[in-house]
Amino acid sequence: MNKKTIKFFSGIIFLIAVAVSTVSCGIPNKTVQRQMKLEEGVTNPLTIEELQDAIKKYSNRVQEQQLAMSQIGMWYRLLGTRYVDNKMYGEALKCFQEAIKYYPNNQNLYYYVGLCGGYMSHTALDYGGTGSHEQKYNYLKLSEEAYLRAIQIDERYTNAMYGLAVLYVFELDESEKAIPYLEKLLTIDTRHIDAMFVLARAYYQNLEFDKAVEMYDKIISTTKAQDKIADAENNKKTVLEASYGK
């Protein structure tokens, strides 16, 4: 990691630390109350005017706190994406987990959790030689759950549909589950070539050879990328050979 990247991470972490210390529940309530009374000049309001003034002043304080909390969530998201850029998926996953605490209905955060979970499953090796793949499976199920949550929030979120489909086809060996998501994705993004390849693969694995051939033909007629056309032609040949041998 270069010095510029390290400096950026250090700056972000410092800002997060400052913001967290400002709104942390770890500060005793009495200390907070004393500080606010001193800053706002509010002691024991009794009259209508005093109570109205106290409410106004404390409402402003609440808004400041909400803004600080919102900023923390944004910083965690930004830091997480920087870690992803540097392929540091474990650290990125921690950041997105924290960001979700502040933005629990943000589909993009769940997508990133799904992405990181998939990558982290590849690092979950059985170092103890126990024969257990529980950690790898847990990461894959985390990835699945996160993608599903993202789609639940936004039913037209094609990135999450594609990520989930790749997970089903290439990691969990449940290609039949990928088909409806990919078919829907292609009604939204009709020229998503990568999704077409994954869908053709899912059809093939489910012995739907005619649909697989049709999808490879669609790829060939849609893309101008010669490498994609060559791959589709080779895969189509494989499917046809398999269909003849049924």
Backbone as JSON, one array per atom type, in Angstrom:
{
  "sequence": "MNKKTIKFFSGIIFLIAVAVSTVSCGIPNKTVQRQMKLEEGVTNPLTIEELQDAIKKYSNRVQEQQLAMSQIGMWYRLLGTRYVDNKMYGEALKCFQEAIKYYPNNQNLYYYVGLCGGYMSHTALDYGGTGSHEQKYNYLKLSEEAYLRAIQIDERYTNAMYGLAVLYVFELDESEKAIPYLEKLLTIDTRHIDAMFVLARAYYQNLEFDKAVEMYDKIISTTKAQDKIADAENNKKTVLEASYGK",
  "N": [[0.85, -1.19, 0.0], [0.62, 2.2, -0.87], [2.09, 5.38, 0.3], [0.29, 7.47, 0.07], [-2.22, 6.22, 0.1], [-2.16, 5.06, 2.66], [-2.07, 7.39, 4.2], [-4.56, 8.47, 3.55], [-6.34, 6.54, 4.64], [-5.63, 6.78, 7.34], [-6.44, 9.38, 7.88], [-9.24, 9.2, 7.49], [-9.92, 7.31, 9.47], [-9.2, 8.75, 11.73], [-11.07, 10.86, 11.64], [-13.43, 9.43, 11.98], [-13.02, 8.45, 14.56], [-13.02, 10.83, 16.05], [-15.64, 11.74, 15.6], [-17.14, 9.62, 16.66], [-16.38, 9.75, 19.33], [-17.64, 12.07, 20.01], [-20.38, 11.53, 19.97], [-20.66, 9.27, 21.43], [-22.12, 6.67, 23.39], [-20.73, 5.97, 25.55], [-19.94, 8.1, 27.12], [-20.65, 9.46, 30.27], [-24.04, 10.15, 31.21], [-24.64, 12.27, 32.94], [-22.43, 13.91, 32.65], [-22.67, 14.73, 30.01], [-25.1, 16.08, 30.19], [-24.43, 18.2, 31.93], [-22.55, 19.52, 30.35], [-24.11, 20.33, 28.19], [-25.94, 22.0, 29.45], [-24.27, 24.06, 30.24], [-23.36, 25.01, 27.76], [-25.72, 25.67, 26.39], [-27.08, 27.2, 28.16], [-29.23, 26.31, 29.67], [-31.05, 25.43, 32.48], [-33.12, 24.71, 34.8], [-35.91, 24.81, 33.43], [-39.09, 26.37, 33.85], [-41.27, 28.12, 33.33], [-43.61, 28.83, 30.62], [-42.3, 30.16, 28.52], [-39.62, 29.62, 29.13], [-39.55, 26.84, 28.93], [-40.27, 26.48, 26.22], [-38.06, 27.69, 25.03], [-36.02, 26.01, 25.95], [-36.74, 23.58, 24.72], [-36.36, 24.28, 22.02], [-33.59, 24.8, 21.95], [-32.49, 22.3, 22.72], [-33.51, 20.74, 20.69], [-32.08, 21.63, 18.49], [-29.6, 20.63, 19.24], [-30.1, 17.89, 19.06], [-30.44, 17.64, 16.31], [-27.87, 18.24, 15.48], [-26.52, 16.05, 16.5], [-27.72, 13.96, 15.05], [-26.8, 14.62, 12.52], [-24.07, 14.2, 12.88], [-24.04, 11.42, 13.36], [-25.01, 10.51, 10.91], [-22.89, 11.3, 9.3], [-20.83, 9.68, 10.23], [-21.68, 7.15, 9.35], [-21.49, 7.56, 6.58], [-18.73, 7.91, 6.33], [-17.77, 5.4, 7.1], [-18.79, 3.89, 5.0], [-17.4, 5.01, 2.82], [-14.75, 4.44, 3.56], [-14.9, 1.66, 3.51], [-15.34, 1.16, 0.75], [-12.92, 2.04, -0.25], [-11.2, 0.16, 0.83], [-12.15, -2.07, -0.57], [-11.37, -1.34, -3.16], [-8.67, -1.75, -2.84], [-8.61, -4.43, -2.57], [-8.89, -5.46, -0.01], [-10.75, -7.21, 1.5], [-11.66, -8.26, 3.94], [-11.3, -6.2, 5.85], [-12.89, -4.31, 4.6], [-15.42, -5.5, 4.82], [-15.91, -5.3, 7.57], [-16.2, -2.53, 7.79], [-18.51, -2.03, 6.23], [-20.35, -3.44, 7.68], [-20.49, -1.87, 9.98], [-21.41, 0.52, 8.82], [-23.99, -0.16, 8.06], [-25.33, -0.09, 10.45], [-25.94, 2.55, 10.72], [-27.24, 3.14, 8.38], [-29.58, 1.26, 7.77], [-31.27, 0.56, 5.7], [-30.09, 0.73, 3.24], [-29.51, -0.35, 0.14], [-27.14, -0.57, -1.31], [-25.09, -0.93, 0.55], [-25.65, -3.48, 1.53], [-25.23, -4.9, -0.78], [-22.45, -4.62, -1.06], [-21.63, -6.0, 1.2], [-22.41, -8.56, 0.46], [-20.71, -8.92, -1.74], [-18.14, -8.78, -0.52], [-18.37, -10.89, 1.29], [-18.46, -13.08, -0.45], [-15.87, -13.01, -1.59], [-14.34, -13.35, 0.75], [-14.97, -15.94, 1.43], [-13.28, -17.43, -0.1], [-10.92, -17.24, 1.19], [-11.21, -18.64, 3.47], [-9.71, -21.03, 4.59], [-9.03, -24.44, 5.55], [-7.08, -24.44, 7.85], [-6.43, -25.89, 10.12], [-6.69, -28.46, 9.35], [-8.99, -29.97, 9.79], [-10.99, -30.88, 8.22], [-13.31, -29.5, 8.05], [-15.52, -27.19, 6.55], [-16.91, -25.11, 7.47], [-16.55, -22.35, 8.05], [-16.11, -21.25, 5.52], [-18.57, -21.86, 4.32], [-20.25, -20.33, 5.93], [-19.51, -17.72, 5.25], [-20.38, -17.7, 2.6], [-23.14, -18.02, 2.93], [-23.67, -15.69, 4.33], [-23.13, -13.88, 2.3], [-25.15, -14.56, 0.47], [-27.44, -13.93, 2.0], [-27.11, -11.16, 2.29], [-27.21, -10.19, -0.37], [-29.85, -10.93, -0.99], [-31.23, -9.34, 0.81], [-30.6, -6.81, -0.2], [-31.96, -6.91, -2.64], [-34.51, -7.16, -1.7], [-34.93, -4.63, -0.66], [-34.63, -3.05, -2.94], [-36.16, -4.03, -5.64], [-35.39, -3.99, -8.27], [-32.69, -4.02, -8.44], [-30.07, -4.62, -10.15], [-27.32, -5.23, -9.89], [-27.14, -6.63, -7.47], [-28.76, -8.81, -8.08], [-27.25, -10.05, -10.06], [-24.87, -10.64, -8.65], [-25.89, -12.42, -6.73], [-26.79, -14.49, -8.4], [-24.37, -15.41, -9.54], [-23.23, -16.42, -7.24], [-25.0, -18.55, -6.65], [-24.66, -20.19, -8.91], [-21.88, -20.7, -9.24], [-20.75, -21.08, -6.71], [-22.46, -22.14, -4.65], [-23.66, -24.26, -5.86], [-26.34, -24.28, -6.71], [-27.82, -23.75, -9.04], [-30.37, -23.65, -10.11], [-31.76, -21.84, -8.6], [-30.74, -19.46, -9.42], [-31.77, -18.85, -11.91], [-34.45, -17.52, -12.1], [-33.78, -14.97, -11.1], [-31.83, -14.04, -12.9], [-33.25, -14.08, -15.29], [-35.14, -12.09, -14.76], [-33.4, -9.94, -14.39], [-32.45, -9.58, -16.99], [-34.65, -8.55, -18.23], [-34.61, -6.04, -17.37], [-32.04, -5.0, -17.84], [-31.26, -5.44, -20.85], [-29.0, -5.98, -22.34], [-26.99, -7.12, -20.88], [-24.31, -8.78, -20.98], [-22.64, -10.47, -19.42], [-24.45, -11.47, -17.56], [-26.03, -12.94, -19.28], [-24.27, -15.0, -20.0], [-23.96, -16.3, -17.52], [-26.59, -17.1, -17.08], [-27.0, -18.83, -19.26], [-25.19, -20.81, -18.51], [-26.44, -21.68, -16.16], [-28.84, -22.73, -17.2], [-27.72, -24.84, -18.66], [-26.58, -26.42, -16.61], [-28.88, -27.27, -15.46], [-29.88, -28.94, -17.28], [-31.36, -27.84, -19.32], [-31.03, -27.65, -22.25], [-31.82, -26.56, -24.75], [-32.62, -23.97, -24.09], [-30.21, -23.0, -23.16], [-28.62, -23.02, -25.49], [-30.07, -21.19, -27.01], [-29.61, -18.89, -25.5], [-26.85, -18.55, -25.78], [-26.78, -18.04, -28.5], [-28.08, -15.62, -28.49], [-26.22, -14.05, -27.18], [-24.17, -14.03, -29.08], [-25.38, -12.64, -31.14], [-25.75, -10.2, -29.97], [-23.45, -8.97, -28.8], [-20.41, -7.25, -29.78], [-17.92, -7.87, -29.13], [-15.2, -9.77, -29.83], [-13.93, -11.76, -28.33], [-15.91, -12.51, -26.52], [-17.82, -13.48, -28.26], [-16.46, -15.69, -29.31], [-16.18, -17.25, -26.99], [-18.87, -17.78, -26.45], [-19.59, -19.24, -28.71], [-17.95, -21.52, -28.42], [-18.92, -22.52, -25.99], [-21.54, -23.02, -26.72], [-21.17, -25.1, -28.51], [-20.32, -27.1, -26.75], [-22.65, -27.48, -25.26], [-24.42, -28.4, -27.22], [-23.19, -30.84, -27.89], [-23.53, -32.17, -25.49], [-26.3, -32.32, -25.42], [-26.84, -34.01, -27.56], [-25.91, -36.32, -26.56], [-27.73, -37.15, -24.71]],
  "CA": [[0.0, 0.0, 0.0], [1.48, 3.38, -0.96], [1.98, 6.34, 1.4], [-0.92, 8.27, -0.12], [-3.35, 5.4, 0.55], [-2.06, 4.96, 4.12], [-2.44, 8.7, 4.73], [-6.0, 8.62, 3.39], [-6.98, 5.69, 5.63], [-5.37, 7.35, 8.66], [-7.3, 10.55, 8.02], [-10.63, 8.77, 7.64], [-10.06, 6.67, 10.78], [-9.15, 9.82, 12.73], [-12.35, 11.57, 11.63], [-14.42, 8.54, 12.59], [-12.76, 8.41, 16.0], [-13.47, 12.1, 16.62], [-17.1, 11.79, 15.57], [-17.66, 8.63, 17.6], [-16.18, 10.26, 20.69], [-18.59, 13.17, 20.22], [-21.74, 11.04, 20.19], [-20.58, 7.95, 22.04], [-22.93, 6.4, 24.56], [-19.84, 5.69, 26.64], [-19.79, 9.28, 27.95], [-21.7, 9.46, 31.28], [-25.15, 11.04, 30.9], [-24.55, 13.49, 33.75], [-21.41, 14.77, 32.05], [-23.28, 15.3, 28.81], [-26.12, 17.05, 30.6], [-23.75, 19.38, 32.45], [-21.93, 20.23, 29.23], [-25.16, 20.96, 27.39], [-26.49, 23.1, 30.23], [-23.32, 25.17, 30.18], [-23.28, 25.55, 26.4], [-27.0, 26.2, 25.94], [-27.65, 28.09, 29.16], [-30.5, 25.74, 30.12], [-30.91, 24.8, 33.79], [-34.38, 24.08, 35.18], [-36.98, 25.65, 32.89], [-40.39, 26.18, 34.5], [-42.31, 28.89, 32.66], [-43.87, 28.45, 29.23], [-41.24, 30.7, 27.67], [-38.38, 28.9, 29.4], [-39.69, 25.48, 28.38], [-40.2, 26.59, 24.76], [-36.67, 28.0, 24.69], [-35.23, 24.79, 26.2], [-37.05, 22.62, 23.65], [-35.72, 24.74, 20.79], [-32.14, 24.63, 22.05], [-32.15, 20.89, 22.73], [-33.84, 20.22, 19.36], [-30.92, 21.93, 17.66], [-28.56, 19.7, 19.63], [-30.47, 16.59, 18.49], [-30.16, 17.71, 14.88], [-26.41, 18.15, 15.33], [-26.14, 14.66, 16.77], [-28.16, 13.17, 13.91], [-25.88, 14.91, 11.42], [-22.81, 13.52, 13.18], [-24.25, 9.99, 13.16], [-25.09, 10.32, 9.47], [-21.55, 11.46, 8.74], [-20.06, 8.48, 10.58], [-22.09, 6.11, 8.42], [-20.93, 7.87, 5.26], [-17.29, 7.67, 6.38], [-17.56, 3.95, 7.1], [-19.05, 3.41, 3.63], [-16.3, 5.45, 1.99], [-13.58, 3.66, 3.93], [-15.11, 0.3, 3.02], [-15.12, 1.1, -0.7], [-11.47, 2.18, -0.48], [-10.63, -1.16, 1.11], [-12.51, -2.93, -1.71], [-10.48, -0.96, -4.26], [-7.36, -2.32, -2.56], [-8.82, -5.87, -2.4], [-8.79, -5.77, 1.42], [-12.17, -7.49, 1.67], [-11.98, -8.46, 5.35], [-11.46, -4.88, 6.47], [-14.06, -3.67, 3.98], [-16.61, -6.12, 5.39], [-16.11, -4.7, 8.89], [-16.69, -1.16, 7.6], [-19.89, -2.05, 5.75], [-21.16, -3.89, 8.82], [-20.7, -0.69, 10.81], [-22.21, 1.5, 8.08], [-25.38, -0.61, 8.06], [-25.93, 0.34, 11.71], [-26.41, 3.92, 10.53], [-28.11, 3.15, 7.2], [-30.04, -0.13, 7.69], [-32.09, 0.33, 4.51], [-29.31, 1.12, 2.06], [-29.25, -1.57, -0.63], [-25.75, -0.62, -1.77], [-24.27, -1.48, 1.62], [-25.86, -4.93, 1.55], [-24.54, -5.44, -1.96], [-21.02, -4.7, -0.77], [-21.46, -7.1, 2.15], [-22.47, -9.77, -0.35], [-19.48, -9.0, -2.53], [-17.02, -9.09, 0.37], [-18.57, -12.23, 1.82], [-18.06, -14.03, -1.48], [-14.41, -13.03, -1.67], [-13.79, -13.88, 1.99], [-15.15, -17.39, 1.45], [-12.12, -18.03, -0.76], [-9.78, -17.19, 2.12], [-11.54, -19.46, 4.64], [-9.08, -22.33, 4.39], [-9.03, -25.34, 6.7], [-5.69, -24.46, 8.29], [-6.23, -26.91, 11.14], [-6.8, -29.79, 8.77], [-10.08, -30.68, 10.46], [-11.95, -31.36, 7.24], [-14.51, -28.68, 8.15], [-15.6, -26.02, 5.68], [-17.99, -24.32, 8.07], [-16.29, -20.92, 7.9], [-16.33, -20.92, 4.1], [-20.01, -21.91, 4.1], [-20.85, -19.19, 6.63], [-19.29, -16.52, 4.43], [-21.25, -17.81, 1.43], [-24.51, -17.76, 3.36], [-23.73, -14.26, 4.6], [-23.2, -13.22, 0.99], [-26.5, -14.8, -0.05], [-28.41, -13.16, 2.79], [-26.93, -9.74, 2.01], [-27.75, -9.93, -1.72], [-31.31, -11.03, -0.91], [-31.71, -8.14, 1.51], [-30.48, -5.69, -1.14], [-33.04, -7.05, -3.62], [-35.75, -6.89, -0.97], [-35.04, -3.17, -0.55], [-34.81, -2.54, -4.31], [-36.42, -5.23, -6.44], [-34.8, -3.84, -9.6], [-31.26, -3.81, -8.21], [-29.46, -5.64, -11.01], [-26.01, -5.66, -9.38], [-27.36, -7.66, -6.45], [-29.28, -9.99, -8.78], [-26.13, -10.71, -10.74], [-24.0, -11.2, -7.62], [-26.57, -13.58, -6.15], [-26.8, -15.55, -9.4], [-23.01, -15.96, -9.59], [-23.08, -17.2, -6.01], [-25.75, -19.8, -6.79], [-24.17, -21.03, -10.01], [-20.47, -21.07, -9.15], [-20.28, -21.32, -5.35], [-23.36, -22.96, -3.83], [-24.19, -25.36, -6.67], [-27.8, -24.19, -6.69], [-28.04, -22.93, -10.24], [-31.8, -23.48, -10.39], [-32.21, -20.63, -7.89], [-30.23, -18.27, -10.12], [-32.49, -18.63, -13.16], [-35.46, -16.44, -12.08], [-33.14, -13.66, -10.9], [-31.18, -13.65, -14.15], [-34.29, -13.78, -16.28], [-35.68, -10.77, -14.44], [-32.33, -8.96, -14.65], [-32.35, -9.34, -18.43], [-35.78, -7.73, -18.66], [-34.26, -4.68, -16.95], [-30.83, -4.67, -18.61], [-31.36, -6.45, -21.91], [-27.71, -6.2, -23.0], [-26.03, -7.52, -19.84], [-23.69, -9.97, -21.56], [-22.16, -11.37, -18.37], [-25.63, -12.15, -17.02], [-26.43, -13.94, -20.28], [-23.36, -16.15, -19.87], [-24.28, -17.04, -16.29], [-27.89, -17.73, -17.28], [-26.78, -19.98, -20.15], [-24.55, -21.84, -17.68], [-27.46, -22.22, -15.25], [-29.69, -23.59, -18.03], [-26.94, -26.03, -19.0], [-26.45, -27.24, -15.42], [-30.21, -27.81, -15.17], [-30.21, -29.79, -18.44], [-32.25, -27.12, -20.25], [-30.05, -27.41, -23.31], [-32.36, -25.68, -25.78], [-32.57, -22.59, -23.57], [-28.8, -22.61, -23.1], [-28.21, -22.72, -26.86], [-30.75, -19.94, -27.38], [-28.96, -17.78, -24.81], [-25.55, -18.33, -26.42], [-27.07, -17.39, -29.78], [-28.41, -14.22, -28.18], [-24.94, -13.37, -26.9], [-23.45, -13.88, -30.35], [-26.05, -11.61, -31.95], [-25.83, -8.94, -29.22], [-22.16, -8.33, -28.54], [-19.43, -7.11, -30.86], [-16.62, -8.27, -28.59], [-14.85, -11.03, -30.47], [-13.62, -12.79, -27.33], [-17.18, -12.97, -25.98], [-18.44, -14.3, -29.31], [-15.72, -16.95, -29.36], [-16.55, -18.03, -25.8], [-20.26, -18.22, -26.62], [-19.6, -20.3, -29.73], [-17.36, -22.73, -27.83], [-19.86, -23.05, -24.99], [-22.7, -23.56, -27.45], [-20.75, -26.4, -29.04], [-20.32, -28.02, -25.62], [-24.05, -27.76, -24.92], [-24.98, -29.25, -28.29], [-22.62, -32.18, -27.74], [-24.18, -32.77, -24.33], [-27.7, -32.61, -25.76], [-26.85, -35.17, -28.45], [-25.58, -37.53, -25.79], [-28.76, -37.46, -23.71]],
  "C": [[0.9, 1.25, 0.0], [1.19, 4.37, 0.16], [0.7, 7.15, 1.3], [-2.14, 7.53, 0.39], [-3.36, 5.3, 2.07], [-2.5, 6.26, 4.77], [-3.94, 8.91, 4.66], [-6.73, 7.81, 4.46], [-6.82, 6.28, 7.03], [-6.28, 8.55, 8.91], [-8.75, 10.17, 8.25], [-10.85, 8.17, 9.03], [-10.05, 7.72, 11.88], [-10.49, 10.55, 12.81], [-13.44, 10.74, 12.28], [-14.26, 8.53, 14.1], [-13.26, 9.67, 16.68], [-14.99, 12.14, 16.69], [-17.71, 10.82, 16.57], [-17.53, 9.14, 19.03], [-17.17, 11.36, 21.03], [-19.96, 12.66, 20.61], [-21.78, 9.72, 20.93], [-21.47, 7.84, 23.27], [-22.04, 6.11, 25.78], [-19.61, 6.88, 27.55], [-20.93, 9.31, 28.97], [-22.77, 10.5, 30.98], [-25.04, 12.35, 31.68], [-23.53, 14.46, 33.18], [-21.96, 15.47, 30.83], [-24.28, 16.39, 29.19], [-25.48, 18.33, 31.12], [-23.16, 20.21, 31.33], [-22.99, 20.98, 28.41], [-25.78, 22.14, 28.13], [-25.59, 24.32, 30.16], [-23.33, 25.83, 28.81], [-24.57, 26.24, 25.99], [-27.62, 27.17, 26.95], [-28.99, 27.63, 29.67], [-30.27, 25.06, 31.47], [-32.18, 24.05, 34.15], [-35.55, 24.94, 34.71], [-38.33, 25.33, 33.54], [-41.52, 26.89, 33.77], [-42.5, 28.4, 31.23], [-42.74, 28.92, 28.34], [-39.93, 29.94, 27.86], [-38.42, 27.49, 28.81], [-39.6, 25.5, 26.86], [-38.77, 26.83, 24.3], [-35.79, 26.77, 24.87], [-35.45, 23.76, 25.1], [-36.34, 23.0, 22.36], [-34.22, 24.48, 20.81], [-31.75, 23.16, 22.0], [-32.5, 20.22, 21.39], [-32.69, 20.47, 18.39], [-29.78, 20.97, 17.96], [-28.82, 18.3, 19.05], [-30.14, 16.55, 17.0], [-28.66, 17.61, 14.61], [-25.94, 16.72, 15.52], [-26.52, 13.75, 15.6], [-27.24, 13.37, 12.71], [-24.56, 14.19, 11.63], [-22.93, 12.02, 12.93], [-24.32, 9.67, 11.67], [-23.72, 10.37, 8.83], [-20.68, 10.24, 9.03], [-20.39, 7.36, 9.6], [-21.5, 6.31, 7.03], [-19.43, 7.59, 5.24], [-16.97, 6.17, 6.37], [-17.77, 3.39, 5.68], [-17.89, 3.78, 2.72], [-15.04, 4.65, 2.28], [-13.7, 2.23, 3.41], [-14.86, 0.18, 1.52], [-13.64, 1.26, -1.05], [-10.76, 0.86, -0.21], [-10.94, -2.13, -0.03], [-11.6, -2.64, -2.9], [-9.09, -1.57, -4.1], [-7.43, -3.82, -2.28], [-8.6, -6.34, -0.96], [-10.22, -6.07, 1.91], [-12.57, -7.73, 3.13], [-12.2, -7.15, 6.07], [-12.67, -4.16, 5.9], [-15.35, -4.2, 4.59], [-16.93, -5.52, 6.76], [-16.7, -3.29, 8.76], [-18.15, -1.14, 7.16], [-20.84, -2.54, 6.85], [-21.47, -2.72, 9.75], [-21.62, 0.32, 10.12], [-23.69, 1.14, 8.09], [-26.09, -0.23, 9.36], [-26.53, 1.74, 11.58], [-27.39, 4.02, 9.36], [-28.64, 1.73, 6.95], [-30.88, -0.44, 6.46], [-31.4, 0.77, 3.23], [-28.91, -0.15, 1.29], [-27.81, -1.71, -1.09], [-24.84, -1.23, -0.72], [-24.42, -2.99, 1.7], [-25.21, -5.6, 0.34], [-23.06, -5.62, -1.68], [-20.73, -5.8, 0.25], [-21.48, -8.43, 1.4], [-21.2, -9.99, -1.15], [-18.3, -9.44, -1.67], [-17.14, -10.5, 0.95], [-18.15, -13.31, 0.82], [-16.55, -14.15, -1.59], [-13.79, -13.66, -0.42], [-13.96, -15.39, 2.09], [-13.96, -18.1, 0.82], [-10.89, -18.05, 0.15], [-10.0, -18.1, 3.33], [-11.02, -20.88, 4.45], [-9.1, -23.15, 5.69], [-7.6, -25.51, 7.2], [-5.43, -25.54, 9.33], [-6.32, -28.32, 10.62], [-7.91, -30.62, 9.39], [-11.07, -31.3, 9.48], [-13.25, -30.56, 7.25], [-14.42, -27.48, 7.21], [-16.69, -25.07, 6.18], [-17.78, -22.83, 7.87], [-16.55, -20.46, 6.47], [-17.84, -20.86, 3.81], [-20.7, -20.71, 4.75], [-20.68, -17.9, 5.84], [-20.22, -16.53, 3.21], [-22.7, -17.52, 1.79], [-24.71, -16.29, 3.75], [-23.89, -13.49, 3.3], [-24.61, -13.36, 0.4], [-27.53, -13.93, 0.68], [-28.32, -11.67, 2.48], [-27.49, -9.37, 0.63], [-29.29, -9.95, -1.69], [-31.91, -9.81, -0.22], [-31.67, -6.92, 0.59], [-31.63, -5.72, -2.15], [-34.39, -6.78, -2.97], [-35.99, -5.38, -0.86], [-35.33, -2.56, -1.92], [-34.93, -3.73, -5.24], [-35.88, -5.15, -7.86], [-33.28, -3.63, -9.52], [-30.47, -4.9, -8.94], [-28.09, -6.12, -10.52], [-26.16, -6.78, -8.36], [-27.9, -8.94, -7.09], [-28.14, -10.77, -9.42], [-25.2, -11.36, -9.72], [-24.59, -12.45, -7.01], [-26.56, -14.76, -7.12], [-25.42, -16.21, -9.53], [-22.76, -16.85, -8.38], [-23.77, -18.55, -6.14], [-25.12, -20.74, -7.81], [-22.76, -21.55, -9.74], [-19.98, -21.42, -7.74], [-21.15, -22.3, -4.58], [-23.95, -24.14, -4.57], [-25.72, -25.44, -6.59], [-28.26, -23.34, -7.87], [-29.52, -22.73, -10.55], [-32.35, -22.23, -9.72], [-31.79, -19.36, -8.63], [-31.11, -17.89, -11.3], [-33.53, -17.51, -13.07], [-34.85, -15.06, -11.87], [-32.49, -13.15, -12.18], [-32.19, -13.31, -15.24], [-34.91, -12.41, -16.02], [-34.65, -9.69, -14.74], [-32.31, -8.58, -16.12], [-33.59, -8.65, -19.01], [-35.53, -6.26, -18.31], [-33.07, -4.17, -17.75], [-30.67, -5.72, -19.7], [-30.04, -6.76, -22.59], [-26.6, -6.55, -21.99], [-25.4, -8.86, -20.26], [-23.23, -10.96, -20.49], [-23.33, -12.14, -17.75], [-26.13, -13.22, -17.99], [-25.57, -15.19, -20.18], [-23.72, -16.98, -18.64], [-25.62, -17.75, -16.43], [-27.77, -18.95, -18.19], [-26.14, -21.14, -19.38], [-25.57, -22.49, -16.73], [-28.42, -23.14, -16.01], [-28.98, -24.91, -18.31], [-26.86, -26.98, -17.8], [-27.78, -27.88, -15.02], [-30.77, -28.62, -16.34], [-31.25, -29.15, -19.36], [-31.4, -26.68, -21.44], [-30.56, -26.45, -24.38], [-32.29, -24.21, -25.34], [-31.13, -22.09, -23.5], [-28.29, -22.22, -24.48], [-28.81, -21.4, -27.32], [-30.05, -18.73, -26.74], [-27.59, -17.5, -25.42], [-25.73, -17.67, -27.79], [-27.39, -15.91, -29.57], [-27.15, -13.42, -27.89], [-24.22, -13.06, -28.2], [-24.06, -12.75, -31.19], [-26.07, -10.24, -31.28], [-24.5, -8.22, -29.12], [-21.31, -8.22, -29.8], [-18.04, -7.51, -30.41], [-16.27, -9.67, -29.09], [-14.53, -12.13, -29.47], [-14.89, -13.35, -26.72], [-17.88, -13.88, -26.99], [-17.78, -15.67, -29.38], [-16.09, -17.85, -28.17], [-17.96, -18.59, -25.95], [-20.34, -19.36, -27.63], [-19.04, -21.61, -29.18], [-18.3, -23.37, -26.8], [-21.09, -23.66, -25.65], [-22.37, -24.94, -28.02], [-20.78, -27.46, -27.95], [-21.74, -28.44, -25.26], [-24.68, -28.69, -25.95], [-24.47, -30.68, -28.19], [-23.28, -32.91, -26.57], [-25.62, -33.17, -24.65], [-27.81, -33.82, -26.68], [-26.61, -36.45, -27.68], [-26.6, -37.88, -24.75], [-29.32, -38.85, -23.92]]
}
